[in-house]
Short mmCIF file of C-alpha atoms in Angstrom, two decimals:
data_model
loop_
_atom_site.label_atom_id
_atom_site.label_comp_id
_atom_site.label_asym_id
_atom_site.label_seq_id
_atom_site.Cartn_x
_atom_site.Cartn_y
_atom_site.Cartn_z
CA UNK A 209 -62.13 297.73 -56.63
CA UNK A 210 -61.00 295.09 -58.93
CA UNK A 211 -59.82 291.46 -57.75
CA UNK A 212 -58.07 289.38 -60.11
CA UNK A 213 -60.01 285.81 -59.45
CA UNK A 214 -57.87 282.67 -61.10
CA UNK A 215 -59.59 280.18 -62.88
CA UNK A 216 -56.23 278.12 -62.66
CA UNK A 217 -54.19 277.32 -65.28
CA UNK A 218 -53.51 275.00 -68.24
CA UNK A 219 -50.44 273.51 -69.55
CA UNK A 220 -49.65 273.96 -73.42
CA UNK A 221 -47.16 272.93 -75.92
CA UNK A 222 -44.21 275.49 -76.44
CA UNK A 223 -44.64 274.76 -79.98
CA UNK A 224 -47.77 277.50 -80.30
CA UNK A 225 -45.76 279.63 -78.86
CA UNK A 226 -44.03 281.51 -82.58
CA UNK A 227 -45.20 279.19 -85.21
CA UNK A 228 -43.66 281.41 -88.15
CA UNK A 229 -40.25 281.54 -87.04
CA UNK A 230 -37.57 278.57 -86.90
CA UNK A 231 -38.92 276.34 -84.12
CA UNK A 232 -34.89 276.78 -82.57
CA UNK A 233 -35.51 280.15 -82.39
CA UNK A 234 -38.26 280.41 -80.11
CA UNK A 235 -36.41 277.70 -77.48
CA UNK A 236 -33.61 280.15 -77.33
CA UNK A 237 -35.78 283.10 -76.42
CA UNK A 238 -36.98 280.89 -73.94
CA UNK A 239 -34.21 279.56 -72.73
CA UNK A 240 -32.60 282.46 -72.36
CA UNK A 241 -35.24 283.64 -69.76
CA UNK A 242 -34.96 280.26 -68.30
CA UNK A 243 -38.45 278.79 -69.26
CA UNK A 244 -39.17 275.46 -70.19
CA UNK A 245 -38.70 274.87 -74.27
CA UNK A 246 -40.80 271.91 -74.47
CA UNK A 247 -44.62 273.40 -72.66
CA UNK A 248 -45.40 276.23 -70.33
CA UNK A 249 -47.75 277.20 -67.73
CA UNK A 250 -50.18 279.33 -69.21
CA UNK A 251 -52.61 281.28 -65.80
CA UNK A 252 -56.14 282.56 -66.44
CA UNK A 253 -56.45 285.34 -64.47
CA UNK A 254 -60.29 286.89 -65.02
CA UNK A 255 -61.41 290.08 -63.25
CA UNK A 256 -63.96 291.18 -61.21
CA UNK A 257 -64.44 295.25 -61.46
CA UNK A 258 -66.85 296.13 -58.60
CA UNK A 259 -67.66 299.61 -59.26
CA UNK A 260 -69.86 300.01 -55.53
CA UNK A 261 -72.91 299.84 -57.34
CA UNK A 262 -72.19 297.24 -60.25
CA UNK A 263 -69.96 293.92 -60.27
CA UNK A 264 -68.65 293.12 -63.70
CA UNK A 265 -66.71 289.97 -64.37
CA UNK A 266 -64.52 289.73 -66.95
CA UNK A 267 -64.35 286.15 -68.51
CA UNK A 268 -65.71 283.19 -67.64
CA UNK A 269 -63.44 280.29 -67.18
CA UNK A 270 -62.87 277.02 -68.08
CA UNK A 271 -65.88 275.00 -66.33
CA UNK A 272 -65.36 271.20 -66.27
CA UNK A 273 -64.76 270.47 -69.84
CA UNK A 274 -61.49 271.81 -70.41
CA UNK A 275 -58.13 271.06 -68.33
CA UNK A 276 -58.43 269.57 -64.89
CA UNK A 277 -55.75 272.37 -63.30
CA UNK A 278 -58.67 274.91 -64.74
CA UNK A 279 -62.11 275.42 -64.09
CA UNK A 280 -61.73 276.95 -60.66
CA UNK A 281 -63.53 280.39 -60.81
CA UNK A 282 -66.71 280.05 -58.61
CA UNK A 283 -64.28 278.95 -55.77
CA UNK A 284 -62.60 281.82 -56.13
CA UNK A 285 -65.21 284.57 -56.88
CA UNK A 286 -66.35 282.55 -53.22
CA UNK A 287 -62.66 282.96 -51.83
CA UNK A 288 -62.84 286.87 -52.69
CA UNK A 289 -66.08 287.67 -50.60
CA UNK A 290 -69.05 287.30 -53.54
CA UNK A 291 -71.66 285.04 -54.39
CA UNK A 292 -71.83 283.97 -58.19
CA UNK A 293 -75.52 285.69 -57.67
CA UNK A 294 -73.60 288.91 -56.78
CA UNK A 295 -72.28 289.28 -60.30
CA UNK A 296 -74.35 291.72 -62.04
CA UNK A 297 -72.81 291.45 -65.85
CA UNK A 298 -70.27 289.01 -67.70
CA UNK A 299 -68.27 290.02 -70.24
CA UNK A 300 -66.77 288.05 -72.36
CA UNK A 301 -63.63 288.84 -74.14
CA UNK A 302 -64.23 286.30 -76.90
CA UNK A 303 -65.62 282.42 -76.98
CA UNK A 304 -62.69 280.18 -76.75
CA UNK A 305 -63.08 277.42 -74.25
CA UNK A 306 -60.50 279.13 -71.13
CA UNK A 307 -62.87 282.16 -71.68
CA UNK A 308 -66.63 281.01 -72.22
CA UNK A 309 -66.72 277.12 -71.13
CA UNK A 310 -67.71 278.62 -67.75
CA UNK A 311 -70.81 279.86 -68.64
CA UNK A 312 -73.30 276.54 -67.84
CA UNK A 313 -72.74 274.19 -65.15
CA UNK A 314 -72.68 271.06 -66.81
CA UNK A 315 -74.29 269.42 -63.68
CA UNK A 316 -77.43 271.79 -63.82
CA UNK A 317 -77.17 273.07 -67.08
CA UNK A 318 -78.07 276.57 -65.86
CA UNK A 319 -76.08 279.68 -66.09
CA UNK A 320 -73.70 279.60 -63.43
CA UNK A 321 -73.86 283.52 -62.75
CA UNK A 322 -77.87 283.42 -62.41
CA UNK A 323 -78.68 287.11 -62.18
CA UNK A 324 -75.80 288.06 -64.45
CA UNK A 325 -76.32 290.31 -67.92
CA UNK A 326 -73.76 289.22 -70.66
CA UNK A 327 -72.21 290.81 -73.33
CA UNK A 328 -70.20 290.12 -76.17
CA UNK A 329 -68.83 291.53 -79.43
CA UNK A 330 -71.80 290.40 -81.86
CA UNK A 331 -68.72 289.63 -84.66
CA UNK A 332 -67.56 287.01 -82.13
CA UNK A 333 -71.45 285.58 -80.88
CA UNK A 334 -72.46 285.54 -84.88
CA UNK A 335 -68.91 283.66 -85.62
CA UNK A 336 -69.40 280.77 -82.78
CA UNK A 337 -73.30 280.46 -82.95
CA UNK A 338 -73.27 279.91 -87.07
CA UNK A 339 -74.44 276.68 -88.28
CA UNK A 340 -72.00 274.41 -90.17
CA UNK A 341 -69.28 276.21 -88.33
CA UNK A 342 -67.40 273.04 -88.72
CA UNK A 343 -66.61 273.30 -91.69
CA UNK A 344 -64.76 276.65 -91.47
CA UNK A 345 -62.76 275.77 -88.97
CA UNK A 346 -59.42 273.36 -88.85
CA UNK A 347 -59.90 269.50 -87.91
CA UNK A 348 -58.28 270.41 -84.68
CA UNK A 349 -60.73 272.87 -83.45
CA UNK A 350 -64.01 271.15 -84.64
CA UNK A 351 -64.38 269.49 -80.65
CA UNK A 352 -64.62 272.84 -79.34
CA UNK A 353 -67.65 274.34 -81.34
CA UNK A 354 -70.42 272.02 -79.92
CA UNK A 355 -69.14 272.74 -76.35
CA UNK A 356 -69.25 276.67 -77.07
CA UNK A 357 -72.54 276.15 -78.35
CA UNK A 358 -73.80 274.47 -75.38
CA UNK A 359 -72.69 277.52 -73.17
CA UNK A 360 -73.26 280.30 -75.33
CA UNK A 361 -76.83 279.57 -77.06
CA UNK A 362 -78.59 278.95 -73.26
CA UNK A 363 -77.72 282.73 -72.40
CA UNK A 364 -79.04 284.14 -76.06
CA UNK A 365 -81.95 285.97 -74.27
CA UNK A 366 -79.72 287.55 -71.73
CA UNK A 367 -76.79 288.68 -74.10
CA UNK A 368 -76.27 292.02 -75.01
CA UNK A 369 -74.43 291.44 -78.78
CA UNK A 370 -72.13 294.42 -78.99
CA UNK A 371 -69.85 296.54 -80.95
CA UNK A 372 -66.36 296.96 -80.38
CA UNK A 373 -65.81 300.44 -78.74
CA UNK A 374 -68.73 300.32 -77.17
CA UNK A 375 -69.10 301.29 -72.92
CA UNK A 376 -70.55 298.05 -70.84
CA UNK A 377 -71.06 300.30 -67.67
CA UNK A 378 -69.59 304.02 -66.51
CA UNK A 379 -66.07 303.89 -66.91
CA UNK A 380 -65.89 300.34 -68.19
CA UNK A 381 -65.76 300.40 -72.04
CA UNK A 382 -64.53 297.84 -74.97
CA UNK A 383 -62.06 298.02 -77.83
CA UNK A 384 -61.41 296.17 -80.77
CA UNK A 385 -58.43 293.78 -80.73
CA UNK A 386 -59.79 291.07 -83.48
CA UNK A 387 -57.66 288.73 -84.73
CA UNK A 388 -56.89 285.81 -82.21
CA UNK A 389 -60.80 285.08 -82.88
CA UNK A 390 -63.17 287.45 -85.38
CA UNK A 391 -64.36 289.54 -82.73
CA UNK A 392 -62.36 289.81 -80.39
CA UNK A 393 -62.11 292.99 -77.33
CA UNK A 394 -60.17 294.42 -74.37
CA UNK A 395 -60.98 296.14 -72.00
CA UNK A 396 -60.49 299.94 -70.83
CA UNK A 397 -61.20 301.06 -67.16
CA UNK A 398 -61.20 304.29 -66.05
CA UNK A 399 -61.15 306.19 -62.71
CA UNK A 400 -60.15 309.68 -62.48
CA UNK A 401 -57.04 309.70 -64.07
CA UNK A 402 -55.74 306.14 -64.32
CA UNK A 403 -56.41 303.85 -66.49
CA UNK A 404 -56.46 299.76 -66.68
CA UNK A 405 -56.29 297.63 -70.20
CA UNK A 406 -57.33 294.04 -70.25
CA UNK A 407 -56.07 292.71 -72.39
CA UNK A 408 -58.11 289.27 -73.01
CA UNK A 409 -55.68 287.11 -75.49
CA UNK A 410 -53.83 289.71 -76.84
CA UNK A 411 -50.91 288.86 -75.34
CA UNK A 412 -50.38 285.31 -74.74
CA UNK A 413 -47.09 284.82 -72.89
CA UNK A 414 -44.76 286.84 -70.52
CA UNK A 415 -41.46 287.09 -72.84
CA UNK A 416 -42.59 286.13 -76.13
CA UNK A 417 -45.58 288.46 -76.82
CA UNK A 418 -43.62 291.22 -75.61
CA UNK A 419 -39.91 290.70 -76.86
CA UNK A 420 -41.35 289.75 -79.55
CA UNK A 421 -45.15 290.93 -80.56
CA UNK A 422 -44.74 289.67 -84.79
CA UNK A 423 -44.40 286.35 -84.09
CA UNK A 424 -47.68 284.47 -84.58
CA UNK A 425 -49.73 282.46 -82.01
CA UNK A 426 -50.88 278.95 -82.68
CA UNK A 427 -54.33 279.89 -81.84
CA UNK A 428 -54.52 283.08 -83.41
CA UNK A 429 -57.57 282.58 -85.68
CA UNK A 430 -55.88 285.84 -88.21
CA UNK A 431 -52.57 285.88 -87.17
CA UNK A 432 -51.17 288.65 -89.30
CA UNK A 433 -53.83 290.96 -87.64
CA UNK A 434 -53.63 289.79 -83.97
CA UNK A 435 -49.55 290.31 -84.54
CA UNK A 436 -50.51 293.76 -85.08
CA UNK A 437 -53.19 294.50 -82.64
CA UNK A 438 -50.61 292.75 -80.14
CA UNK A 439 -48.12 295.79 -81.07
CA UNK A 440 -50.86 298.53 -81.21
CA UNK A 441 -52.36 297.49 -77.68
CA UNK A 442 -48.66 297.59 -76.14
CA UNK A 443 -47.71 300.47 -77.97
CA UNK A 444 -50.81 302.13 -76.21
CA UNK A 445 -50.38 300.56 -72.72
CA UNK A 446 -46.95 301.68 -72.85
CA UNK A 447 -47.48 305.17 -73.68
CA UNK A 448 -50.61 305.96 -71.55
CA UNK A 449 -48.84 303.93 -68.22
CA UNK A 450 -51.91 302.04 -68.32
CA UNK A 451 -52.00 298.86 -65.70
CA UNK A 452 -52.20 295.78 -68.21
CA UNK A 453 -53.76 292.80 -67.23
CA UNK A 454 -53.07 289.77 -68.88
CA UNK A 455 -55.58 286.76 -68.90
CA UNK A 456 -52.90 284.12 -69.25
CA UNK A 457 -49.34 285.89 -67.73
CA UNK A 458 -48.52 284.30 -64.42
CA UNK A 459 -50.71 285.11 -61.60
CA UNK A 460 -51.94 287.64 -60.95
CA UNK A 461 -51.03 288.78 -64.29
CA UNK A 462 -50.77 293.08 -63.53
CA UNK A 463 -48.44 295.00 -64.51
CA UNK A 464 -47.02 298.03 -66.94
CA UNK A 465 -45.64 297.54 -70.77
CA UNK A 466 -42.65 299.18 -71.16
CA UNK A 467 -40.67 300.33 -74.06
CA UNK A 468 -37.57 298.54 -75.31
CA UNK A 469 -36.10 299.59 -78.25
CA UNK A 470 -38.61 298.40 -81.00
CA UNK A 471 -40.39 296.31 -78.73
CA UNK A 472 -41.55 295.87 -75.04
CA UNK A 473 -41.10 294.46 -71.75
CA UNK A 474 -43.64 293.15 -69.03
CA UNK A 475 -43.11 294.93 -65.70
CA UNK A 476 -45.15 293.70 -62.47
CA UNK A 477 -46.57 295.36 -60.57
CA UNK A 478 -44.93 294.33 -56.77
CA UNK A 479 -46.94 293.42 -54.10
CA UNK A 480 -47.40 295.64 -51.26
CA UNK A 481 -48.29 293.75 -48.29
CA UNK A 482 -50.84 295.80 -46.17
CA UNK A 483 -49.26 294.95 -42.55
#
């Protein structure tokens, strides 16, 4: 069973949106799927695989330090039947604040998933946990390391630092998608014969990161790589009819990748009201 559980969203400047193409370029895209060309509404849609013996979240949210519209996910975990003490592991697709500044409660300053185990790619713990790290990252990201420090370094002695490919539980496994941050991962679930990628920050944006997968992310930390993981990981959704959930496409983010021409398109899946 796997509920999608929103952390909310956050509101970001179009601008990131294809920042090595002709900024006129990327409005007309978006205009012509009649999106706003001066900041979108970007979900964060985490996941909660409960496999009848194990419940695995996937991402951690915002907490309080980020955007007010975020931050939301206990509320919901609540909302969707489970305690935050029901979660048995955390996984964290990388560090970046709509992903990992949910870890501590800022009130408490305890883990906010008590009995949780966590795991992350140990490229990506290494990269945020460094000292200096400052000073290898651009003047507009230096805010964010001492708040990803405060979540991440509490939860050392419960984190499971892993490699890319690795399995977290049966039938829940990782893969390597670096490039929007060092060590960055999906994830693949199986049962029987389907299959369900998510897809962390690989994909970024509902008509842009599939019309048009080479055009580079303001946040991508490699974008030349992430460009191409983008493709592979659609390329592979696309041909296995994997469900694809994306973290920040709008809620609840699940669909199919389809094939067009060179590149893709995002398909939802539709609802099916159970009447």
């Amino acid at each position: 069973k796997i509920t999608i559980i929103s952390d909310g969203s956050l509101t970001l400047p179009t601008s990131s949106l294809g920042v090595n193409v002709p900024e006129a370029q990327v409005k007309a895209l978006l205009n012509a799927n009649l999106r706003d060309t001066e900041n979108h509404i970007s979900h964060t849609n985490t996941c909660l695989i409960d496999t009848g013996t194990k419940r695995v979240l996937i991402d951690a949210g915002s907490g309080d330090n980020f955007q007010k519209t975020a931050g939301k996910i206990l509320q919901n975990v609540e909302a969707a039947g489970y305690r935050a003490e029901d979660i048995d592991s955390v996984v964290l697709t990388h560090a970046h604040p709509d992903h990992a500044w949910g870890l501590i409660d800022d009130k408490t300053e305890k883990p906010r998933f008590p009995k949780a185990t966590y795991y992350i790619n140990s490229v990506e713990w290494d990269f945020w946990t460094q000292e200096g790290l400052t000073s290898k990252l651009p003047k507009a990201m230096h805010s964010m390391v001492p708040v990803t420090q405060k979540n991440l370094l509490p939860i050392a002695a419960r984190t499971k630092r892993i490699k890319a490919g690795e399995e977290i539980v049966t039938g829940i496994s990782t893969i390597d998608t670096a490039g929007h941050t060092p060590g960055h991962i999906s994830i693949l679930v199986n049962s029987g014969k389907k299959s369900m990628i998510i897809g962390g920050d690989t994909i970024l944006h509902a008509y842009i990161s599939f019309e048009q997968p080479g055009w580079h992310f303001g946040f991508d930390m490699d974008p030349e790589k992430a460009a191409k993981v983008r493709t592979a990981l659609l390329d592979r959704a696309a041909k296995d009819q994997s469900i694809f959930v994306g973290f920040h496409l709008p809620f609840p983010g699940v669909g199919y990748v389809a094939k067009r021409g060179k590149a893709y398109r995002w398909v939802p899946i539709i609802w099916e009201w159970d009447l």
